[in-house]
Short mmCIF file of C-alpha atoms in Angstrom, two decimals:
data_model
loop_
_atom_site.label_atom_id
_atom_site.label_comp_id
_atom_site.label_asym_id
_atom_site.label_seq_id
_atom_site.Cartn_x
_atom_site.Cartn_y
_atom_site.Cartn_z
CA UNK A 1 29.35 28.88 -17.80
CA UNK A 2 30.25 25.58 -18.02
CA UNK A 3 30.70 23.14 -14.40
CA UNK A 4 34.56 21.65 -13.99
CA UNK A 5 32.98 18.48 -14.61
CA UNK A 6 32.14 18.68 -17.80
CA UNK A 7 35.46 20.31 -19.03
CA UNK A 8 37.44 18.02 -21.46
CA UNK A 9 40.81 16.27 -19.38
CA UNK A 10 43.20 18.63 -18.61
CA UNK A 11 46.22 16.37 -20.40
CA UNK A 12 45.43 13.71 -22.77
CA UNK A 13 47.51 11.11 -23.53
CA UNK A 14 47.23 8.01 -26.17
CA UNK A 15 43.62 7.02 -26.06
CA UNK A 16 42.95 3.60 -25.33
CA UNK A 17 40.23 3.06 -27.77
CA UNK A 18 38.14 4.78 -30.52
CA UNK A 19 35.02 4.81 -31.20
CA UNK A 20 31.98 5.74 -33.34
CA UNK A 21 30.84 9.54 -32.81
CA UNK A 22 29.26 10.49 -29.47
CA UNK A 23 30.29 7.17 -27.93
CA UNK A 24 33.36 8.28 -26.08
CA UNK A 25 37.14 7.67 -26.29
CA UNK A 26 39.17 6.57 -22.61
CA UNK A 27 42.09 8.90 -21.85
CA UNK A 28 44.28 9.02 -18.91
CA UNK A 29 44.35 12.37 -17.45
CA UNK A 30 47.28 14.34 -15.01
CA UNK A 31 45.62 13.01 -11.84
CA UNK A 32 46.08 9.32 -13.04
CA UNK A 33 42.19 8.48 -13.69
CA UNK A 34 41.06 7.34 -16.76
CA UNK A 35 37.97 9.28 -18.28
CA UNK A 36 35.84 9.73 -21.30
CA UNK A 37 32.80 12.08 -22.54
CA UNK A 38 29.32 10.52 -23.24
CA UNK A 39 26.43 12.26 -24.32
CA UNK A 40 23.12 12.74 -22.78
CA UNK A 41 19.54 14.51 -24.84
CA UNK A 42 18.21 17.25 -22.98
CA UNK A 43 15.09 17.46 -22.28
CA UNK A 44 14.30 20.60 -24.43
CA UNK A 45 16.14 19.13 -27.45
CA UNK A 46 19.85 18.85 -28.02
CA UNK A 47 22.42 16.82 -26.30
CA UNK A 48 24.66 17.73 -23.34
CA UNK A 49 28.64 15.97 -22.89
CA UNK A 50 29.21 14.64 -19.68
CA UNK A 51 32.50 12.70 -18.19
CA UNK A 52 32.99 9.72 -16.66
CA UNK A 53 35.55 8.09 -14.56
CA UNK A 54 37.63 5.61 -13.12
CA UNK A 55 40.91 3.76 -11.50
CA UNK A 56 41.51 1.82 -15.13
CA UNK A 57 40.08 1.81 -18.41
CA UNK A 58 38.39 -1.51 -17.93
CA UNK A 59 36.12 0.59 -15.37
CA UNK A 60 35.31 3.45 -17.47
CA UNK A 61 34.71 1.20 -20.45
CA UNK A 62 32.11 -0.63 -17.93
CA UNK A 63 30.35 2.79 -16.68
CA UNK A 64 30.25 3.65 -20.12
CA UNK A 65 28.55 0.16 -21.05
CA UNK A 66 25.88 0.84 -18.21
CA UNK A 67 24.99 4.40 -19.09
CA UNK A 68 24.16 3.83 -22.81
CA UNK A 69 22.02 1.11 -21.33
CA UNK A 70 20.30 3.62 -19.67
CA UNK A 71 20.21 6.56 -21.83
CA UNK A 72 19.09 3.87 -24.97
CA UNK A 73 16.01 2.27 -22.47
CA UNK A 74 15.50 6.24 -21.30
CA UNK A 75 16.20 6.08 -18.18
CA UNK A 76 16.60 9.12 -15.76
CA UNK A 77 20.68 10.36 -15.36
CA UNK A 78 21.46 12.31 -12.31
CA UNK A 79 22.72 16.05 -13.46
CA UNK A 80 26.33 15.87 -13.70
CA UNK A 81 27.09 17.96 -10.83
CA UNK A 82 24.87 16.80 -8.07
CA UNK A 83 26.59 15.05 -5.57
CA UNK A 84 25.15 13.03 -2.78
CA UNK A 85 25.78 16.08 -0.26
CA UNK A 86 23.63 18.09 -2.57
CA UNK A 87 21.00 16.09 -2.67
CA UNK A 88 20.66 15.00 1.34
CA UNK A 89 20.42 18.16 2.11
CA UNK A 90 17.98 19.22 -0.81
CA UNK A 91 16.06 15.67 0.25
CA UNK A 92 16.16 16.37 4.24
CA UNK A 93 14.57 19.78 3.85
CA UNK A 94 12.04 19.59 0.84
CA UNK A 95 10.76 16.09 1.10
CA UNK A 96 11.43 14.41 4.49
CA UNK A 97 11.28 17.08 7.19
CA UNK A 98 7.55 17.86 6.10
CA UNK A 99 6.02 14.18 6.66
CA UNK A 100 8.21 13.01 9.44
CA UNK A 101 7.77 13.85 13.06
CA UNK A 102 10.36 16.77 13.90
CA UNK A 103 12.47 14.28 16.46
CA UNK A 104 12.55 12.17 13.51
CA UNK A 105 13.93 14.78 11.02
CA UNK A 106 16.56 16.11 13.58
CA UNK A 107 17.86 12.66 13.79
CA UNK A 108 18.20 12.12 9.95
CA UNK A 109 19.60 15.47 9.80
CA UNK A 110 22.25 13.67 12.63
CA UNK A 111 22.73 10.46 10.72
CA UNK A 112 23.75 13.04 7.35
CA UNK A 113 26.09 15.43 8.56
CA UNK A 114 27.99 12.92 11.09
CA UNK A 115 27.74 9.77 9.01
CA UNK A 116 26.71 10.37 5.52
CA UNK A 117 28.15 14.03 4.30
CA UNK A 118 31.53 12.94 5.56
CA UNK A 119 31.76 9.52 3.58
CA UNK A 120 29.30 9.72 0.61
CA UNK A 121 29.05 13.22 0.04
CA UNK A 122 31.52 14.06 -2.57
CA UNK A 123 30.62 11.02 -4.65
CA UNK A 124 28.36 12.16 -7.91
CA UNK A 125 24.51 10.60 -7.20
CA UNK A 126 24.38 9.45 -10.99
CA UNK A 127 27.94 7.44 -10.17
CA UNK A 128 27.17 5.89 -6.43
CA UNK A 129 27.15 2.25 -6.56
CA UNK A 130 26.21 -0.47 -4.70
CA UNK A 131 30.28 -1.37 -4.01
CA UNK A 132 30.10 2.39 -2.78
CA UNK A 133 27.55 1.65 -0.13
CA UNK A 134 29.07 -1.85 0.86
CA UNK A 135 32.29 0.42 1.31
CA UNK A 136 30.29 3.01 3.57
CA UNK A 137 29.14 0.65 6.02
CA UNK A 138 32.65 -1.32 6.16
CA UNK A 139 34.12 1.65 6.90
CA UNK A 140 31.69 2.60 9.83
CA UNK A 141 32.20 -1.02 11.17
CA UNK A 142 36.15 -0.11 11.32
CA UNK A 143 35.43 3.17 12.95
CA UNK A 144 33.82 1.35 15.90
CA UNK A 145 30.33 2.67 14.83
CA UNK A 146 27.67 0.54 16.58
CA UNK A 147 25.10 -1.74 14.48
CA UNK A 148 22.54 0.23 14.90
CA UNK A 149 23.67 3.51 14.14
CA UNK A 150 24.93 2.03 11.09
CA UNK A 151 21.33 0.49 10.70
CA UNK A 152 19.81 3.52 10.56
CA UNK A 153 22.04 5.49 8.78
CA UNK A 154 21.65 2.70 5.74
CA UNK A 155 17.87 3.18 5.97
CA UNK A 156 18.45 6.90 5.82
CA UNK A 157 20.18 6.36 2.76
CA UNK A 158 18.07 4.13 1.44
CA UNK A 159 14.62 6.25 1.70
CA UNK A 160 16.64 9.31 0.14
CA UNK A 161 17.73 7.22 -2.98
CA UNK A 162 14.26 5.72 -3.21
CA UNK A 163 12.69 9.46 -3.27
CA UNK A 164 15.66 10.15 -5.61
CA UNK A 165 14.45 7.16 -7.95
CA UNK A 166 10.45 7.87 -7.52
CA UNK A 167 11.76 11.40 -8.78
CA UNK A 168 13.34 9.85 -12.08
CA UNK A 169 16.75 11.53 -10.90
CA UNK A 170 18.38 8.16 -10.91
CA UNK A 171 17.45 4.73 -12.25
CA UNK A 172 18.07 2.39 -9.26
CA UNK A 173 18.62 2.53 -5.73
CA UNK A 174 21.78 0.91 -4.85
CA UNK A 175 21.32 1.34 -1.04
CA UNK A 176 18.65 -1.87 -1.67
CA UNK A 177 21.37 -4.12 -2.96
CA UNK A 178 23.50 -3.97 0.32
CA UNK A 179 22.92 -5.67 3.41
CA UNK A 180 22.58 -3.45 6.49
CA UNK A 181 23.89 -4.96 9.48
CA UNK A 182 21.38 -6.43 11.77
CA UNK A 183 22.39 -6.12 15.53
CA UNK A 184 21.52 -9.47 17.52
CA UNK A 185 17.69 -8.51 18.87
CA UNK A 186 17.85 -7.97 22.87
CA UNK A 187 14.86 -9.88 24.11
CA UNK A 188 13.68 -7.68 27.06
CA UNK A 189 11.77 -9.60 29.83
CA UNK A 190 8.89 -7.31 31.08
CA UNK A 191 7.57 -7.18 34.63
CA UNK A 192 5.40 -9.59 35.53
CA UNK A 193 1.76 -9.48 36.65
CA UNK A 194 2.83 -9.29 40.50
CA UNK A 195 5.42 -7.08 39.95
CA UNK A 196 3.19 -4.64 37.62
CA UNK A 197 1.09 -5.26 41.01
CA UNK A 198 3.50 -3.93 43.48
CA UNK A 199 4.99 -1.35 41.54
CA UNK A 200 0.44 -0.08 41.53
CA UNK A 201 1.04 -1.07 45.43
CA UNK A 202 3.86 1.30 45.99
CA UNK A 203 2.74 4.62 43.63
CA UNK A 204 -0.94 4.51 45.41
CA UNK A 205 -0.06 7.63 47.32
CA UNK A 206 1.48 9.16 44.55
CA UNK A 207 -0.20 12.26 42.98
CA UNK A 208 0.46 10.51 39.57
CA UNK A 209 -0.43 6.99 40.33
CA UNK A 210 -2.75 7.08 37.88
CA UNK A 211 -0.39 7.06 35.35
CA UNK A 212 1.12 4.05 36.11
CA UNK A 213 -2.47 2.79 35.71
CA UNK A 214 -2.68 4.12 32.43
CA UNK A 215 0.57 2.81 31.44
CA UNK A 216 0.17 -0.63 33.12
CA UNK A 217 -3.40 -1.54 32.09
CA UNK A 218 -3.84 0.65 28.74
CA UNK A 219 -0.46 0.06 27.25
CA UNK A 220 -0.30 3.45 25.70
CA UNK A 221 2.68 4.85 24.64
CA UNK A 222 4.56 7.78 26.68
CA UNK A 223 4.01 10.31 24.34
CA UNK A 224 -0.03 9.41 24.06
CA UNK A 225 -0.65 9.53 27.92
CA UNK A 226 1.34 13.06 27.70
CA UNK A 227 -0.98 14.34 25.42
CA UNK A 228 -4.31 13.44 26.71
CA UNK A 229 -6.95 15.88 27.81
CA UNK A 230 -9.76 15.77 29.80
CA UNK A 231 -11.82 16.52 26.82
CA UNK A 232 -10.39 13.00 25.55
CA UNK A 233 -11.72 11.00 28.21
CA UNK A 234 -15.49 9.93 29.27
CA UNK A 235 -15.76 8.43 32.81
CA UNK A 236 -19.58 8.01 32.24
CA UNK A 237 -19.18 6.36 29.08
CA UNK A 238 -15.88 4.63 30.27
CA UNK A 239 -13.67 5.58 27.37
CA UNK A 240 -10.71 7.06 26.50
CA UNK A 241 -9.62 8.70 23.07
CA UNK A 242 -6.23 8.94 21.54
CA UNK A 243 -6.00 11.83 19.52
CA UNK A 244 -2.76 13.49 20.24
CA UNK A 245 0.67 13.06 21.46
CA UNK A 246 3.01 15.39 23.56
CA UNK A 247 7.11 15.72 22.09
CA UNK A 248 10.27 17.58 23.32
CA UNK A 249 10.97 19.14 19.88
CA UNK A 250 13.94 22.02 20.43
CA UNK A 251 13.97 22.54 23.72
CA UNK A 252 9.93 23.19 23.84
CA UNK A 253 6.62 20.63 24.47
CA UNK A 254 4.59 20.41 21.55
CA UNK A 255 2.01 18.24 20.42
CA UNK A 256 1.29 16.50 17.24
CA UNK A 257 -0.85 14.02 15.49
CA UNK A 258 -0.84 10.41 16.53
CA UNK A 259 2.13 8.60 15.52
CA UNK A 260 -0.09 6.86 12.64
CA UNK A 261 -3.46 6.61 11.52
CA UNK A 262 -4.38 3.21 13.85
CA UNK A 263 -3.16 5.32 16.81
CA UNK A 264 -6.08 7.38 16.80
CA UNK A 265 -8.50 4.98 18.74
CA UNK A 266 -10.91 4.80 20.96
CA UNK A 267 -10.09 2.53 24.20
CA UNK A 268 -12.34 1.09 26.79
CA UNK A 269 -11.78 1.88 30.43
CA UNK A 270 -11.77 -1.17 33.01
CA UNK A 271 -13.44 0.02 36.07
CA UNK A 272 -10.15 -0.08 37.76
CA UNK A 273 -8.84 3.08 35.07
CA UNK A 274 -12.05 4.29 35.75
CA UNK A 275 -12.02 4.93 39.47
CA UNK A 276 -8.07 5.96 39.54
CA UNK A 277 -8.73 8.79 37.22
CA UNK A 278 -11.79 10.06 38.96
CA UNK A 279 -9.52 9.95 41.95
CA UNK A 280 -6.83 11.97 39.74
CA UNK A 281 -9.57 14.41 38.39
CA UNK A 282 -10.69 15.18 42.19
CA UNK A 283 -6.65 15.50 42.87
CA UNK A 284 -6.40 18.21 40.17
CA UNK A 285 -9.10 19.93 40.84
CA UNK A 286 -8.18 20.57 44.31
CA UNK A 287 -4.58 21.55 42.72
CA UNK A 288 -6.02 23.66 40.60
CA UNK A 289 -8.27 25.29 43.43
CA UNK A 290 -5.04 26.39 45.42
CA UNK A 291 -3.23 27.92 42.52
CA UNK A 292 -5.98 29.65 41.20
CA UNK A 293 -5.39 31.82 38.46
CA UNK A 294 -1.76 31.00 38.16
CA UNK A 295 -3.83 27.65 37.22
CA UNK A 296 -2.51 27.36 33.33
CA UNK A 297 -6.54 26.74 31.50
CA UNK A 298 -4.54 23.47 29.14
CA UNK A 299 -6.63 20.91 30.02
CA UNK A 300 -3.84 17.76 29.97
CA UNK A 301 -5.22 15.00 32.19
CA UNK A 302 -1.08 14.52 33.58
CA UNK A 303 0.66 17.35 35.01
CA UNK A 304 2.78 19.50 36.97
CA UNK A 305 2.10 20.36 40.12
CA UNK A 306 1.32 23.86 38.39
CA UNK A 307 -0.93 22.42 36.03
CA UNK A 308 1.76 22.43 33.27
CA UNK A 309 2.05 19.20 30.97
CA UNK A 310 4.63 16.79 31.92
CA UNK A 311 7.82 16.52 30.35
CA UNK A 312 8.43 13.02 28.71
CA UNK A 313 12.61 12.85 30.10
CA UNK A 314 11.05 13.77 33.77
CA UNK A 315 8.34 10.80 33.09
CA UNK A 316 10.36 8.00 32.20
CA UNK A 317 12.77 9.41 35.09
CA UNK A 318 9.51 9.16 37.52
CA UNK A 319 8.65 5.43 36.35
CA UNK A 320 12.64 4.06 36.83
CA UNK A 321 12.57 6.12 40.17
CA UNK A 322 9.62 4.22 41.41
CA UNK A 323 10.35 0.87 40.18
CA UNK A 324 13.89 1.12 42.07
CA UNK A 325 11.95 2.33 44.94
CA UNK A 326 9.52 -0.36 44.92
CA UNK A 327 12.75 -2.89 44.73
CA UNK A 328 12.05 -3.73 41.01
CA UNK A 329 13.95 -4.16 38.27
CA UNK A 330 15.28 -1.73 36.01
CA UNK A 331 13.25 -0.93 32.84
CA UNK A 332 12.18 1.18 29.91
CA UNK A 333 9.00 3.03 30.05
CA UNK A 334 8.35 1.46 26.86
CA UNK A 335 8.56 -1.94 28.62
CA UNK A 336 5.29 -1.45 30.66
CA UNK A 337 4.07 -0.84 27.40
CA UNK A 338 5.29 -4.60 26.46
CA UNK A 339 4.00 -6.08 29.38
CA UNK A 340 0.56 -5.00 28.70
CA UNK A 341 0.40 -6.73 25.25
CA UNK A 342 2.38 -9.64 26.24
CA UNK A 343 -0.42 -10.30 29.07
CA UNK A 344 -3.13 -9.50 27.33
CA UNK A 345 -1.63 -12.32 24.17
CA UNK A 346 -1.31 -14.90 27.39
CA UNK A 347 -5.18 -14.13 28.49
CA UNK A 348 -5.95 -15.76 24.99
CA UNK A 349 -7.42 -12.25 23.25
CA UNK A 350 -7.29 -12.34 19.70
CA UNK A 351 -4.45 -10.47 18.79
CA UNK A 352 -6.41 -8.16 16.01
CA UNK A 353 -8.40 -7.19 19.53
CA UNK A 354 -4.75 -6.45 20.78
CA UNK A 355 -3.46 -4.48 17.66
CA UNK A 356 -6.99 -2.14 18.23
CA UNK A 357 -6.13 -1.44 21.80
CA UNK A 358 -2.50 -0.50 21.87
CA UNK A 359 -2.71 0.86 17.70
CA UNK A 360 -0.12 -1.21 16.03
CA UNK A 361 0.06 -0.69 12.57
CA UNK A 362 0.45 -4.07 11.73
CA UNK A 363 -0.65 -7.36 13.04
CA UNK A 364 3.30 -8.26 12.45
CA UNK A 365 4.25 -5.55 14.71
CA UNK A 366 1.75 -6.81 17.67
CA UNK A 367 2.92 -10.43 17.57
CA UNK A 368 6.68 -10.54 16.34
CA UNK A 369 7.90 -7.61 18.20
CA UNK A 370 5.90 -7.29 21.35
CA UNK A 371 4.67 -10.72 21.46
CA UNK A 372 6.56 -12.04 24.76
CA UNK A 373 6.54 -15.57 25.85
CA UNK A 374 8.03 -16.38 29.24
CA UNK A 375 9.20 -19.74 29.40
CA UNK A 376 6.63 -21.14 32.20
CA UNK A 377 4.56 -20.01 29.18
CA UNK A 378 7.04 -22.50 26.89
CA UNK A 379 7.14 -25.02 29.32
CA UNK A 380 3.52 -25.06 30.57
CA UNK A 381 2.85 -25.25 26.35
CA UNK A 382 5.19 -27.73 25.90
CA UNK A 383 3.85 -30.18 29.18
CA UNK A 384 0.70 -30.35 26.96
CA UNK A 385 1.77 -31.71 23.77
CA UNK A 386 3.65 -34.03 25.31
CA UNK A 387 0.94 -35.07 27.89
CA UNK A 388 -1.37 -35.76 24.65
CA UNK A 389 1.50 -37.64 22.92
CA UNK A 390 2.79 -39.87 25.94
CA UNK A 391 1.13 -42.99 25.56
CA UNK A 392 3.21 -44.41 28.68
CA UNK A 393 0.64 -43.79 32.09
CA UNK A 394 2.23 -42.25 34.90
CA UNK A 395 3.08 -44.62 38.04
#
């Protein structure tokens, strides 16, 4: 049974142009698109008619031009009746849900049915062009969507298309030729050393006070704190072992490989860490002592009062809670995170040292992104070259 694609125009009139066998003649069809039939080899022998289209004939004649490029140099030609809907949802399920983090499949499955689907999805994958895409994201712009979302729905596109090229389904990606939009960069300030300091001062009482250690000296991420075990940290030895994280996925806490291979590391202890987790363990245990066998046997170094693991919302809702308490100001979780990197950069360690500790990926990542510098920092930098350049003496 043949697919309504690749039946001849319903109504032909005059054709525009003729030409040698196989290559294709432009008609105008009933719906007022011009059209005409190319042929493609299949790959068992033979060749297969398919149809292409446009607004005029100068377009057709141009899409014809480009796909007898193709099919001459042997390039790969989407089936005729896979559409971009098609494939997203082929892509999302069978090659990007199984080597992304669930959160992180849920959200491209977000990004394709609100953004995606609706705009793209009709259009034929062997037809989408670059104009197509520029289209897309002027059209999200008009609809109010933010920058970002935008952003990311781009890259979505993009790393679909990609797997769609490395596949030899189609011959380019044409998400690469368009700009995303690029929302103006907040620069976050982090808390300061004294202010790190008080908000320590104020959670010392605080059955979880040493997380805020953890978070303030260590720099690890929420997730990695979540996830660690007792069996992932030596007090003798002083050090601590990322192995694990701890995720909200539907509705249930689950853990999962670190986020990349250079998160699984090994971190020293300062003897400050050291003695606030002893003082934690000792916490537990009594905890643990009083519920006894209603005492869940998980092991997680962070948790409920009933020994269950923490959940990441109520954590980040626990650190804003305290910082407002302690008269701070309001910030991410993520920013104590920051803060660590930014003061260990100022301390003058090598940033490599820094990439190791808090398991950046990239040195890039460690000194672009998180790299902070205050402006007493500036200022302080600045006073120096221009002490060594002033040849006037102070009076």
């Amino acid at each position: 049974m043949t697919r309504p694609d690749e039946q001849p125009p319903s109504e032909r009139k005059p054709r525009r142009s003729k030409r040698g066998n196989g290559e294709g003649s432009i008609y105008l069809r009933k719906d007022g698109r011009w059209t005409a039939a190319y042929f493609v080899p299949k790959p068992g022998g033979g060749e297969s008619r398919r149809y292409v289209y446009g607004r005029s004939p100068e377009e057709v004649e141009t899409k014809l031009v480009e796909i007898r490029k193709q099919v001459r140099a042997g390039a790969p030609l989407a089936p005729a009746g896979l559409t971009v809907a098609r494939y997203l949802e082929e892509w999302i399920e069978q090659v990007a849900a199984p080597r992304v983090r669930p959160n992180t499949a849920r959200s491209y499955r977000d990004l394709i049915a609100k953004y995606l689907v609706p705009k793209l999805g009709r259009k034929r994958l062997g037809q989408l062009g670059a104009r197509d895409v520029r289209q897309f994201l002027a059209t999200l712009a008009a609809d109010g969507v933010g920058e970002r979302t935008a952003q990311l729905a781009h890259a979505v596109l993009r790393a679909a298309l990609e797997d769609a090229m490395r596949e030899e389904i189609i011959p380019r990606n044409v998400a690469k030729l368009v700009r995303a939009p690029r929302p103006a960069k907040q620069e976050r300030e982090p808390l300061t050393v004294q202010q790190v300091r008080a908000l320590l001062n104020a959670t010392r009482d605080h059955r979880l006070h040493a997380l805020f250690v953890v978070f303030a000296v260590l720099g690890l991420r929420r997730s990695e704190a979540l996830g660690l075990r007792w069996d992932d940290v030596d007090l003798e030895a002083g050090v601590l072992r990322v192995r694990r994280s701890l995720h909200r996925v539907e509705g249930q806490l689950a853990t999962f490989p670190t986020k990349t291979q250079r998160s699984a590391r090994a971190v020293p202890l300062p003897k400050l860490v050291v003695r606030t987790l002893r003082d934690h363990q000792q916490g537990q245990e009594a905890e643990r002592l009083a519920l006894g066998a209603k005492w869940p046997s998980l092991g997680y170094v962070f948790t409920t009062p009933i020994g269950t693991p923490l959940d990441p919302r109520n954590c980040t809702r626990l650190v804003q809670d305290q910082c407002a308490a302690a008269g701070l100001p309001a910030i991410r979780l993520h920013d104590l995170r920051h803060g660590c990197v930014s003061v260990l950069l100022a301390l003058g360690v090598p940033p490599r040292t820094v990439m190791d500790i808090v398991g950046h990926s990239t040195l890039e990542m460690t000194m672009t992104i998180y790299g902070h510098v205050s402006l007493d920092d500036k200022r302080a930098a600045l006073d120096q070259l221009g002490g060594l350049l002033d040849e006037e003496p102070e009076e």
